[in-house]
Coordinates of C-alpha atoms in Angstrom, one line a residue:
M507 CA 85.2 120.7 130.3
D508 CA 88.9 121.3 131.0
K509 CA 90.2 122.3 127.6
T510 CA 89.7 122.3 123.8
F511 CA 92.4 121.7 121.2
R512 CA 91.7 122.4 117.6
F513 CA 94.0 121.2 114.7
K514 CA 92.3 122.1 111.4
S515 CA 90.0 119.2 110.8
T516 CA 90.4 117.7 114.3
S517 CA 88.8 118.9 117.5
I518 CA 89.7 117.4 120.9
Q519 CA 87.7 118.2 124.0
V520 CA 89.0 117.1 127.3
Y521 CA 86.5 116.8 130.2
H522 CA 87.1 115.7 133.7
D523 CA 85.7 112.2 133.1
R524 CA 86.2 111.6 129.4
I525 CA 87.7 112.8 126.1
S526 CA 86.0 113.6 122.8
I527 CA 87.8 113.5 119.5
K528 CA 86.0 114.7 116.4
Q529 CA 87.4 114.4 112.8
M530 CA 85.7 114.6 109.4
F531 CA 85.3 110.8 109.1
L532 CA 86.0 109.5 112.6
S533 CA 84.7 110.6 116.0
E534 CA 84.6 109.0 119.4
D535 CA 83.9 109.8 123.1
F536 CA 85.8 107.6 125.5
K537 CA 87.1 107.5 129.1
K538 CA 90.6 108.4 129.9
M539 CA 91.4 104.8 130.9
D540 CA 90.5 103.8 127.3
I541 CA 93.7 105.4 125.9
M542 CA 95.9 102.5 124.8
D543 CA 98.8 104.3 123.2
I544 CA 100.0 107.8 122.3
R545 CA 102.9 108.7 120.0
Q546 CA 104.2 111.9 118.5
E547 CA 106.4 111.8 115.4
K548 CA 107.4 115.0 113.5
N549 CA 104.2 116.8 112.6
M550 CA 101.9 113.8 113.4
L551 CA 100.2 112.8 116.6
Y552 CA 98.8 109.3 117.0
I553 CA 96.2 108.4 119.6
Q554 CA 95.2 104.8 120.0
T555 CA 92.0 104.1 121.9
R556 CA 90.3 100.7 122.5
R557 CA 88.3 101.2 119.3
N558 CA 90.1 103.5 116.9
Q559 CA 93.4 105.0 115.9
F560 CA 93.4 108.8 115.3
K561 CA 96.1 110.4 113.1
I562 CA 96.3 114.1 113.7
K563 CA 98.4 116.4 111.5
I564 CA 99.9 119.2 113.5
P565 CA 99.8 122.5 111.4
K566 CA 102.7 124.9 111.5
G567 CA 102.5 127.2 114.5
Q568 CA 100.6 124.7 116.7
A569 CA 103.6 122.6 117.8
Q570 CA 103.4 123.9 121.4
E571 CA 99.8 123.2 121.6
A572 CA 100.3 119.7 120.3
D573 CA 103.1 119.1 122.9
A574 CA 100.8 120.3 125.7
L575 CA 98.0 117.9 124.5
F576 CA 100.5 115.0 124.2
Q577 CA 101.8 115.6 127.7
Y578 CA 98.3 116.0 129.1
L579 CA 97.0 112.8 127.5
T580 CA 100.1 110.9 128.5
D581 CA 99.7 111.9 132.1
Q582 CA 96.0 110.8 132.0
K583 CA 97.0 107.5 130.5
E584 CA 99.6 106.9 133.2
E585 CA 97.1 107.8 135.9
S586 CA 94.3 105.6 134.6
Q587 CA 96.5 102.5 134.5
T588 CA 98.1 102.8 137.9
I589 CA 95.7 100.2 139.3
E590 CA 93.2 98.4 137.1
N591 CA 91.3 95.4 138.4
V592 CA 89.4 92.9 136.4
K593 CA 87.7 90.2 138.4
V594 CA 85.0 87.9 136.9
N595 CA 83.5 84.5 137.4
Y596 CA 84.3 82.1 134.7
L597 CA 80.6 82.0 133.6
G598 CA 79.6 85.3 135.0
G599 CA 77.4 83.9 137.7
H600 CA 76.1 80.9 135.7
P601 CA 74.3 78.7 138.2
Q602 CA 75.9 75.5 137.0
M603 CA 79.4 76.7 137.7
P604 CA 81.0 75.7 141.0
E605 CA 82.0 78.5 143.4
E606 CA 85.7 77.7 143.0
G607 CA 85.6 78.5 139.3
W608 CA 87.0 82.0 139.3
A609 CA 90.0 84.0 138.0
E610 CA 91.3 87.4 139.0
L611 CA 93.7 89.8 137.2
D612 CA 95.1 92.6 139.3
I613 CA 96.9 94.8 136.7
R614 CA 99.4 97.4 138.0
N615 CA 102.2 99.5 136.7
D616 CA 105.0 97.2 137.9
R617 CA 103.5 93.7 137.7
L618 CA 100.6 91.5 136.9
L619 CA 99.0 89.6 139.8
L620 CA 97.2 86.6 138.3
S621 CA 95.1 84.2 140.4
T622 CA 93.0 81.2 139.6
F623 CA 91.5 78.5 141.8
Q624 CA 94.6 76.4 141.8
R625 CA 97.5 78.8 141.5
T626 CA 98.6 82.5 141.9
A627 CA 101.6 84.3 140.5
Q628 CA 103.1 87.7 140.2
I629 CA 104.6 88.4 136.8
D630 CA 106.8 91.3 135.8
Y631 CA 105.6 92.6 132.4
K632 CA 109.1 92.2 131.0
N633 CA 108.9 88.5 131.7
I634 CA 105.8 87.9 129.7
R635 CA 106.9 85.9 126.7
T636 CA 103.6 85.5 125.0
L637 CA 100.1 86.8 125.5
R638 CA 97.4 85.4 123.4
Y639 CA 93.7 86.2 123.2
E640 CA 91.4 83.4 121.9
N641 CA 87.7 83.8 121.1
E642 CA 87.1 80.1 120.8
V643 CA 86.4 78.7 124.3
Q644 CA 86.8 75.1 123.1
I645 CA 90.5 75.7 123.0
V646 CA 90.6 74.6 126.6
H647 CA 90.0 71.1 125.5
R648 CA 93.5 71.0 124.1
L649 CA 95.3 72.1 127.3
P650 CA 97.1 69.3 129.3
K651 CA 94.9 68.3 132.2
E652 CA 97.8 68.2 134.6
R653 CA 98.5 71.9 134.0
L654 CA 95.0 73.2 135.0
S655 CA 92.6 70.4 135.7
L656 CA 89.9 72.9 136.5
L657 CA 89.6 73.7 132.8
S658 CA 88.4 70.2 132.1
T659 CA 85.5 70.9 134.4
L660 CA 85.1 74.3 132.8
A661 CA 84.9 72.8 129.3
V662 CA 82.1 70.5 130.4
R663 CA 80.2 73.4 131.9
L664 CA 80.7 75.6 128.9
R665 CA 79.1 73.0 126.6
S666 CA 75.8 73.4 128.6
C667 CA 76.0 77.2 128.3
P668 CA 74.2 78.6 125.2
N669 CA 76.5 80.4 122.7
A670 CA 79.4 80.2 125.1
S671 CA 82.0 81.1 122.5
K672 CA 80.2 84.3 121.8
Y673 CA 80.6 85.6 125.3
Y674 CA 83.6 84.0 126.9
F675 CA 87.2 84.3 126.0
T676 CA 90.5 82.8 127.0
I677 CA 93.7 84.7 127.7
Y678 CA 97.0 82.8 128.0
F679 CA 100.1 84.1 129.7
T680 CA 103.5 82.4 129.4
N681 CA 106.1 83.8 131.6
A682 CA 109.9 83.6 131.4
L683 CA 110.0 80.2 133.0
G684 CA 107.6 78.8 130.4
D685 CA 104.7 78.3 132.9
L686 CA 101.3 78.6 131.4
F687 CA 98.5 80.5 133.0
C688 CA 95.1 80.4 131.4
V689 CA 92.2 82.6 132.4
V690 CA 88.7 82.5 130.9
L691 CA 86.9 85.8 131.1
G692 CA 83.4 86.8 130.3
G693 CA 82.2 89.3 127.6
K694 CA 83.8 92.7 127.2
Q695 CA 85.9 92.3 130.3
A696 CA 88.1 89.8 128.5
K697 CA 89.1 92.2 125.7
H698 CA 89.4 95.0 128.3
A699 CA 91.9 93.0 130.4
Y700 CA 93.8 91.9 127.3
D701 CA 94.1 95.5 126.0
I702 CA 95.4 96.7 129.3
V703 CA 98.1 94.0 129.6
V704 CA 99.2 94.6 125.9
S705 CA 99.6 98.3 126.8
A706 CA 101.5 97.6 130.0
C707 CA 103.8 95.2 128.1
R708 CA 104.5 97.8 125.5
K709 CA 105.2 100.4 128.1
S710 CA 107.7 98.3 129.9
H711 CA 109.2 96.9 126.7
G712 CA 108.0 93.4 127.4
I713 CA 108.1 91.1 124.4
M714 CA 105.0 91.6 122.3
D715 CA 104.0 88.3 120.8
T716 CA 100.3 89.1 121.1
K717 CA 98.1 87.3 118.7
K718 CA 94.6 86.1 118.3
T719 CA 95.6 82.4 118.0
G720 CA 92.7 81.6 115.7
D721 CA 94.4 83.8 113.1
V722 CA 97.7 81.9 113.0
K723 CA 98.0 79.9 109.8
P724 CA 100.1 76.7 110.0
M725 CA 102.7 75.7 107.5
N726 CA 101.2 74.6 104.2
N727 CA 101.6 71.1 102.7
F728 CA 104.1 71.0 99.9
T729 CA 106.1 68.9 97.6
Y730 CA 109.7 69.9 97.1
Y731 CA 111.5 68.9 93.9
I732 CA 114.8 70.3 92.4
P733 CA 116.4 68.0 89.7
T734 CA 119.2 70.5 88.9
R735 CA 122.7 69.4 89.5
I736 CA 124.9 72.3 90.8
H737 CA 128.6 72.5 90.2
F738 CA 129.8 75.4 92.4
G739 CA 133.2 77.0 92.4
K740 CA 136.2 78.1 90.4
G741 CA 137.0 76.0 87.4
M742 CA 133.8 74.0 87.5
I743 CA 133.1 74.7 83.8
S744 CA 135.0 71.5 83.2
H745 CA 131.8 69.7 83.9
L746 CA 130.4 70.8 80.6
S747 CA 132.4 67.9 79.1
E748 CA 129.8 65.6 80.7
I749 CA 127.1 66.7 78.4
T750 CA 126.2 63.7 76.2
Q751 CA 124.0 65.4 73.6
K752 CA 126.0 66.3 70.4
N753 CA 124.0 69.1 68.7
I754 CA 123.8 72.0 71.1
L755 CA 122.3 75.5 70.8
L756 CA 124.4 78.1 72.7
V757 CA 122.3 81.0 73.9
Y758 CA 123.9 84.2 75.2
G759 CA 123.5 88.0 75.3
G760 CA 126.1 90.5 74.3
G761 CA 129.8 90.0 73.6
S762 CA 131.0 90.1 77.2
I763 CA 131.4 86.3 77.4
K764 CA 133.9 86.5 74.5
R765 CA 135.9 89.3 76.0
N766 CA 136.2 87.7 79.5
G767 CA 137.2 84.2 78.1
I768 CA 134.1 82.2 79.2
Y769 CA 133.0 81.6 75.6
D770 CA 136.4 80.1 74.7
A771 CA 136.5 78.0 77.9
A772 CA 133.0 76.6 77.2
L773 CA 133.9 75.7 73.6
K774 CA 137.1 74.0 74.8
E775 CA 135.0 71.7 77.1
L776 CA 132.6 71.0 74.2
S777 CA 135.2 70.3 71.5
G778 CA 133.5 67.1 70.5
H779 CA 130.1 68.7 70.0
E780 CA 128.5 70.7 67.2
I781 CA 127.6 74.1 68.4
F782 CA 125.0 76.4 67.0
E783 CA 124.7 79.9 68.3
L784 CA 121.9 82.4 69.3
P785 CA 123.6 85.6 70.4
G786 CA 122.0 89.0 71.3
V787 CA 119.4 88.0 73.9
E788 CA 117.9 91.2 75.4
P789 CA 117.9 92.1 79.1
N790 CA 114.2 91.5 79.0
P791 CA 114.1 88.6 76.5
R792 CA 111.7 89.0 73.7
I793 CA 109.4 86.4 72.2
E794 CA 110.9 87.2 68.8
T795 CA 114.3 86.0 70.0
V796 CA 112.8 82.8 71.4
R797 CA 111.2 82.1 68.0
K798 CA 114.7 82.5 66.3
G799 CA 116.1 80.0 68.7
V800 CA 113.2 77.6 68.1
Q801 CA 113.9 77.8 64.3
I802 CA 117.6 77.0 64.8
C803 CA 116.6 74.0 66.9
Q804 CA 114.2 72.7 64.3
D805 CA 116.5 73.3 61.3
N806 CA 119.5 71.6 62.9
Q807 CA 118.1 68.8 65.0
I808 CA 119.3 70.4 68.3
E809 CA 119.4 68.0 71.2
A810 CA 120.1 70.4 74.1
V811 CA 120.2 74.1 74.9
L812 CA 123.1 75.7 76.7
A813 CA 122.7 79.2 78.2
I814 CA 125.8 81.2 79.1
G815 CA 124.9 84.4 81.0
G816 CA 122.4 85.8 83.5
G817 CA 118.7 85.4 84.0
S818 CA 117.7 86.8 80.6
S819 CA 119.8 84.2 78.6
I820 CA 118.7 81.4 80.8
D821 CA 115.0 82.3 80.6
C822 CA 115.2 82.6 76.8
A823 CA 116.9 79.2 76.7
K824 CA 114.2 77.6 78.9
V825 CA 111.4 78.7 76.6
I826 CA 113.3 77.8 73.5
A827 CA 113.9 74.3 74.9
A828 CA 110.1 73.8 75.6
A829 CA 109.0 75.4 72.3
A830 CA 111.4 73.4 70.2
V831 CA 109.4 70.2 70.9
Y832 CA 106.0 72.0 70.7
E833 CA 104.1 72.0 67.4
G834 CA 102.6 75.5 67.8
D835 CA 104.0 79.0 68.4
A836 CA 106.2 79.7 71.4
W837 CA 103.9 82.4 72.7
D838 CA 101.2 79.7 73.2
L839 CA 103.4 78.3 76.0
V840 CA 103.9 81.7 77.6
M841 CA 100.2 82.3 77.8
D842 CA 99.3 78.7 78.8
N843 CA 102.0 77.0 80.7
D844 CA 100.0 73.7 80.8
K845 CA 100.9 73.2 77.2
I846 CA 104.4 72.6 78.1
Q847 CA 104.6 68.7 78.1
S848 CA 108.3 68.3 77.6
A849 CA 111.5 70.2 76.7
L850 CA 115.1 69.7 75.5
P851 CA 117.7 69.3 78.2
I852 CA 118.9 72.7 79.5
Y853 CA 122.4 73.5 80.7
V854 CA 123.6 76.7 82.3
V855 CA 126.9 78.6 82.9
L856 CA 125.9 81.5 85.2
T857 CA 127.7 84.9 84.8
M858 CA 125.4 87.1 86.9
A859 CA 123.9 86.5 90.4
A860 CA 120.3 87.9 90.2
T861 CA 117.3 86.0 89.0
G862 CA 118.0 82.5 90.4
S863 CA 116.9 81.0 87.0
E864 CA 119.8 78.6 87.2
M865 CA 118.0 76.6 89.8
D866 CA 114.3 77.1 89.3
N867 CA 111.5 76.2 86.9
V868 CA 110.6 79.7 85.8
G869 CA 111.3 81.8 82.8
V870 CA 110.1 85.4 82.0
I871 CA 109.4 86.4 78.4
S872 CA 108.2 89.8 77.0
D873 CA 106.1 90.7 74.0
M874 CA 106.8 94.5 73.6
D875 CA 104.2 94.9 70.9
L876 CA 101.5 93.6 73.3
Q877 CA 103.2 95.2 76.3
I878 CA 103.1 91.9 78.1
K879 CA 105.8 90.4 80.3
K880 CA 104.9 87.0 81.7
G881 CA 106.4 84.2 83.7
V882 CA 106.5 80.7 82.4
H883 CA 106.3 77.9 85.1
S884 CA 106.9 74.3 84.4
D885 CA 108.9 71.4 86.0
H886 CA 110.0 70.5 82.4
I887 CA 112.2 73.6 82.3
F888 CA 114.4 73.0 85.3
P889 CA 118.0 73.2 84.2
T890 CA 119.6 69.7 84.1
M891 CA 123.0 71.1 85.2
S892 CA 124.2 74.6 86.2
I893 CA 127.8 75.8 86.5
L894 CA 128.2 78.5 89.2
D895 CA 131.7 79.9 89.1
P896 CA 131.9 83.1 91.2
T897 CA 134.9 84.3 89.3
Y898 CA 132.7 84.7 86.2
T899 CA 131.0 87.6 87.9
Y900 CA 134.1 89.6 88.5
T901 CA 133.8 91.7 85.3
L902 CA 130.2 92.7 85.9
P903 CA 129.7 96.5 86.0
K904 CA 128.7 98.0 89.3
R905 CA 125.2 98.8 88.0
Q906 CA 124.5 95.2 87.2
T907 CA 125.9 94.0 90.5
A908 CA 123.6 96.4 92.3
A909 CA 120.6 95.5 90.2
G910 CA 121.3 91.8 90.7
T911 CA 121.6 92.2 94.5
A912 CA 118.3 94.1 94.6
D913 CA 116.7 91.4 92.5
I914 CA 117.8 88.6 95.0
M915 CA 116.7 90.8 97.9
S916 CA 113.2 91.2 96.3
H917 CA 112.9 87.4 95.7
T918 CA 113.7 86.9 99.4
F919 CA 111.2 89.6 100.5
E920 CA 108.4 88.2 98.3
N921 CA 108.8 84.9 100.1
Y922 CA 109.6 86.3 103.5
F923 CA 106.5 88.5 103.8
T924 CA 103.9 85.7 103.9
N925 CA 100.7 85.2 105.9
V926 CA 101.7 81.6 106.8
E927 CA 102.9 82.3 110.3
G928 CA 103.6 78.7 111.0
A929 CA 106.5 78.6 108.5
Y930 CA 109.0 79.7 111.1
L931 CA 112.0 77.9 109.6
Q932 CA 111.5 79.5 106.1
A933 CA 111.4 82.9 107.7
R934 CA 114.7 82.3 109.4
F935 CA 116.2 81.1 106.2
A936 CA 115.1 84.3 104.5
E937 CA 116.6 86.4 107.2
G938 CA 119.9 84.7 106.8
L939 CA 119.9 85.4 103.0
L940 CA 118.9 89.1 103.7
K941 CA 121.7 89.6 106.2
T942 CA 124.2 88.0 103.8
L943 CA 123.1 90.3 100.9
I944 CA 123.4 93.3 103.2
H945 CA 126.9 92.3 104.2
Y946 CA 128.3 91.2 100.9
G947 CA 126.4 93.5 98.4
P948 CA 128.4 96.6 99.2
I949 CA 131.7 94.6 99.3
A950 CA 131.1 93.3 95.8
I951 CA 130.4 96.9 94.6
K952 CA 133.6 98.2 96.1
D953 CA 135.8 95.2 95.4
P954 CA 134.4 93.3 92.3
T955 CA 137.0 90.5 92.5
N956 CA 136.3 89.6 96.1
Y957 CA 135.7 85.9 95.8
D958 CA 133.8 85.5 99.1
A959 CA 131.4 88.4 98.2
R960 CA 130.8 87.0 94.7
A961 CA 130.4 83.4 96.0
N962 CA 127.9 84.4 98.7
L963 CA 125.8 86.6 96.4
M964 CA 125.8 83.8 93.8
W965 CA 124.5 81.2 96.2
C966 CA 122.0 83.6 97.7
S967 CA 120.6 84.1 94.1
S968 CA 120.0 80.4 93.8
N969 CA 118.5 79.8 97.2
A970 CA 116.2 82.8 97.2
I971 CA 114.0 81.4 94.5
N972 CA 114.6 77.6 94.3
G973 CA 111.7 76.9 96.6
L974 CA 113.6 76.7 99.9
L975 CA 111.9 79.8 101.2
K976 CA 108.6 79.4 99.4
K977 CA 107.5 75.9 100.0
G978 CA 105.1 75.7 102.9
A979 CA 104.7 79.5 103.0
E980 CA 103.3 80.2 99.6
V981 CA 102.0 83.6 98.9
K982 CA 101.3 85.4 95.6
W983 CA 104.1 87.8 94.7
C984 CA 103.1 91.5 94.4
V985 CA 106.0 93.7 93.8
H986 CA 107.3 91.5 90.9
G987 CA 103.9 91.8 89.2
M988 CA 104.1 95.6 89.4
E989 CA 107.7 95.7 88.1
H990 CA 106.9 93.4 85.2
Q991 CA 104.6 96.0 83.9
L992 CA 107.4 98.6 84.1
S993 CA 109.6 96.4 82.1
A994 CA 107.0 95.4 79.6
V995 CA 106.0 99.1 78.9
Y996 CA 109.2 101.0 79.5
D997 CA 111.9 98.2 79.2
V998 CA 113.2 99.0 82.7
T999 CA 116.0 97.0 84.1
H1000 CA 114.2 94.4 86.3
G1001 CA 116.4 94.7 89.4
E1002 CA 116.3 98.5 89.3
G1003 CA 112.5 98.5 89.0
L1004 CA 112.3 96.3 92.0
A1005 CA 114.6 98.5 94.0
I1006 CA 112.4 101.5 93.3
L1007 CA 109.1 99.9 94.1
T1008 CA 109.9 97.7 97.1
P1009 CA 110.4 100.5 99.7
V1010 CA 107.3 102.3 98.4
W1011 CA 105.3 99.1 98.7
M1012 CA 106.6 98.6 102.3
E1013 CA 105.5 102.1 103.3
Y1014 CA 102.2 101.8 101.6
I1015 CA 101.2 98.6 103.5
L1016 CA 102.9 99.4 106.8
D1017 CA 99.8 100.2 108.8
Q1018 CA 98.4 96.8 108.0
K1019 CA 101.6 94.8 108.8
V1020 CA 103.5 96.6 111.5
D1021 CA 104.3 93.4 113.4
A1022 CA 105.9 91.8 110.3
F1023 CA 108.1 94.8 109.5
A1024 CA 109.1 95.1 113.1
T1025 CA 110.2 91.5 113.1
Y1026 CA 112.2 92.3 109.9
G1027 CA 113.8 95.2 111.6
I1028 CA 114.8 93.3 114.7
N1029 CA 116.0 90.1 113.1
V1030 CA 117.6 91.5 109.9
W1031 CA 118.7 95.1 110.8
N1032 CA 119.4 94.4 114.5
I1033 CA 117.2 97.3 115.6
D1034 CA 116.6 97.5 119.4
A1035 CA 113.6 95.4 120.2
K1036 CA 112.8 97.7 123.2
K1037 CA 111.6 100.4 120.8
D1038 CA 108.0 100.8 119.8
K1039 CA 107.0 98.4 117.1
R1040 CA 105.9 101.0 114.6
T1041 CA 109.2 102.9 115.2
I1042 CA 111.1 99.7 114.5
A1043 CA 109.1 99.0 111.4
K1044 CA 109.7 102.5 110.0
E1045 CA 113.4 102.4 110.8
A1046 CA 113.7 99.1 109.0
I1047 CA 112.2 100.6 105.9
E1048 CA 114.5 103.5 106.1
K1049 CA 117.5 101.2 106.4
T1050 CA 116.3 99.3 103.4
K1051 CA 116.2 102.5 101.4
H1052 CA 119.6 103.5 102.5
F1053 CA 121.0 100.1 101.5
L1054 CA 119.4 100.0 98.1
F1055 CA 119.9 103.6 97.1
D1056 CA 123.0 104.8 99.0
E1057 CA 125.1 101.6 99.5
L1058 CA 124.2 99.8 96.2
G1059 CA 123.5 102.9 94.2
C1060 CA 120.2 101.8 92.7
P1061 CA 117.9 104.5 91.2
R1062 CA 115.5 106.0 93.8
T1063 CA 112.6 107.0 91.6
L1064 CA 110.9 106.1 88.3
R1065 CA 111.9 109.4 86.9
E1066 CA 115.6 108.3 87.2
V1067 CA 114.8 105.4 84.8
G1068 CA 112.9 107.6 82.3
I1069 CA 109.3 107.4 83.5
T1070 CA 108.1 111.0 83.9
D1071 CA 104.3 110.8 83.8
E1072 CA 101.5 108.4 84.8
K1073 CA 99.7 108.0 81.5
N1074 CA 100.2 104.2 81.5
F1075 CA 99.7 103.6 85.2
K1076 CA 96.1 102.6 85.0
A1077 CA 96.5 100.1 82.2
M1078 CA 99.6 98.7 84.0
A1079 CA 97.9 98.5 87.4
E1080 CA 94.9 96.5 85.9
K1081 CA 97.4 93.8 84.8
A1082 CA 99.2 93.8 88.2
V1083 CA 96.3 93.5 90.6
C1084 CA 97.4 91.5 93.7
K1085 CA 95.0 89.0 95.3
G1086 CA 96.2 86.2 97.6
S1087 CA 99.3 88.2 98.4
F1088 CA 100.8 89.5 101.7
V1089 CA 98.4 92.4 101.4
D1090 CA 95.9 92.4 98.6
L1091 CA 96.2 95.5 96.3
S1092 CA 93.5 96.9 94.1
V1093 CA 94.0 98.8 90.8
E1094 CA 93.8 102.1 92.8
D1095 CA 96.3 100.9 95.3
I1096 CA 98.9 100.0 92.6
I1097 CA 98.3 103.3 90.8
E1098 CA 99.1 105.1 94.0
I1099 CA 102.3 103.1 94.5
Y1100 CA 103.4 104.0 91.0
R1101 CA 102.7 107.6 91.7
R1102 CA 104.6 107.6 95.0
A1103 CA 107.5 106.1 93.1
L1104 CA 107.7 108.8 90.5

C-alpha cells in the first residue's frame, strides 16, 4: 500500500495496483484506470468511478491532504488513459461470424483510432459531435445499407445468436463531417470503451451529447387549439366596441384601473351596453368572490363577462362565466372540471403581464377555509377576445413587475424542463422566452414606461402558457403545485412564491438532471460550453438566483414572506406530491425543499 487518506467517515487506501474507498454506505475497490472523473469544489471532493460517485467532505484542517490526494488521483487517471486498447470480435468468437467481422478502438490521449472491416478513421475528441451507446443490437437494422453494409450481415448473424441483445452493444460515433461510424462490441468491453471515450471527450472539451438512445422520448402527439383573438398594442381597447352582448359583468380588483384611466376608457367603448360590476377580486381569488359574481349574473341576465386586470381578475371571471350557466355550486366546477359543459363569453383587458390567463384555458381559485388552491381547466373558458396594451402596465409597482416576470419565467421553466427530448423546437422556443425575460425584466423595473420592455414581457406572458411550449412535450408541473400550497395556506403572492422555490428545486434535483441544467446554462446564460457540465449547471442556477433576487428584487426566502416555521409543511407536501414530472418528488422531498427555502 502506498498511502492512506482519512476524512472523517471516508477512508481511501491507495495501492500500487488499485484504490479502495470506504464510506458508511458506499465502498468500492477498483483499478486506477477505472477512475472516470475527479473534481474538487470548495470543501468537497468528487470521485467518479465506473460504478459509483463518491462525495467526500473535506474537514477543516485537511485541505492540504485533500489537495495531495486530488493531485495523486489525477496523475493516476492521466497515466491510466494514455493508451487504452479495446479490440473485440463482433460476436466474441462466435463460429458463425465471418473472419472479417471485427472492430477495433485504439483510444489515446489525443485522438481515437477507429477501424472496422470497411473503413478506418482517426478522430480528434473535439470533433466528436455525438456519442451514443445502445443496448439493443437490433438497431443495426435501421442503418442505411450503403453506409456499412457489413452490419446487414451482422444483423442476420445476431438473430441466430441466443440472447444477443443481452451481451452485445452498439456504439455510434459521428464526427465533425457528419460521417457515421458504428461499432458493435461484446459484453462488458462495450461499456468500458464507451466510458473511456466519454471521459476523453470531457477532458478535451469535446461536445458531450452522450445518450443511451433507447432512453430518448420522441415528441408526443398533440392537438393544438387557441380560439382567443388577440388585439395587441397601444389603443387597442377600441375593439371592446365589437362586443355584441348587451348585459356585461365587469370584474376587476382594486381601484387602480379607475386611477389610471383604463376603467373610463373601457366604459366609453361600451357606452351602448349595460354594465354590472364586481370589484375587489383578491390577488388569490376566492370562491366566495366567484359566488358573488355568479349571483349577479343570475339576477341580471348577464350575457358576457369582462375582466380588466391581471391573472386574478381573469381567473375569477373565467370561473364565474362557467358557474353562471351551471345549476350547482361554483366549487363543484373547481373540484371536478368535467362538469364545465359551457360558459358565458369571456373578454379581457390585461393590465399585468404574469399568469398568461389572457390566452389559456386555465383559472386558479382558492378556498381559504379548506386551505385549497386549485386550477380549473376547460376549453370552455378560453377568452373570446383579449386586449393587450403594454401601456396599461406602466403604472405597476416594481414589486408586481418583478413577481409577474418571475411567474412568466416559472411557466417557461415548467414547460422547458421536460423528459420529452424529441421536442427540440419547443425547447428552443422556451429558451427564446427566457432570454427575453432576462433582458427586459430589469429594464421594466428601472424604466416602467419603456414600451419595448413592457411589450416583450406582455407577449412572453401569453406565449409561456398558451400551449406553444407545452404541446408535444407535456410534463406535470411541480414547482407550481408546491407554491399553490403556500398561497392557499399563507396567502403568498404567487410570483414571489415561485421565485423563492424555483432555485431551491433546481439545486435539489441537480444531481439527477445535470445535462438539462447544463444545456440551460449554455443556451440561456451563454456559459462557456467547454466547462465541466456540472460546473455549468451550478453556475446557471446561481445566475438564476442573481436574476430573481438581485436584479428583479424578489424575496429570497420563505421567512421574507412571513413563513417562519414548518408546522404546515407536511400537510402542504401531501397535497403537492409530484408524479409524472421532470423529477418525481415524494412528500419527504417536498418537505425538504420547503425547509431549504425557509
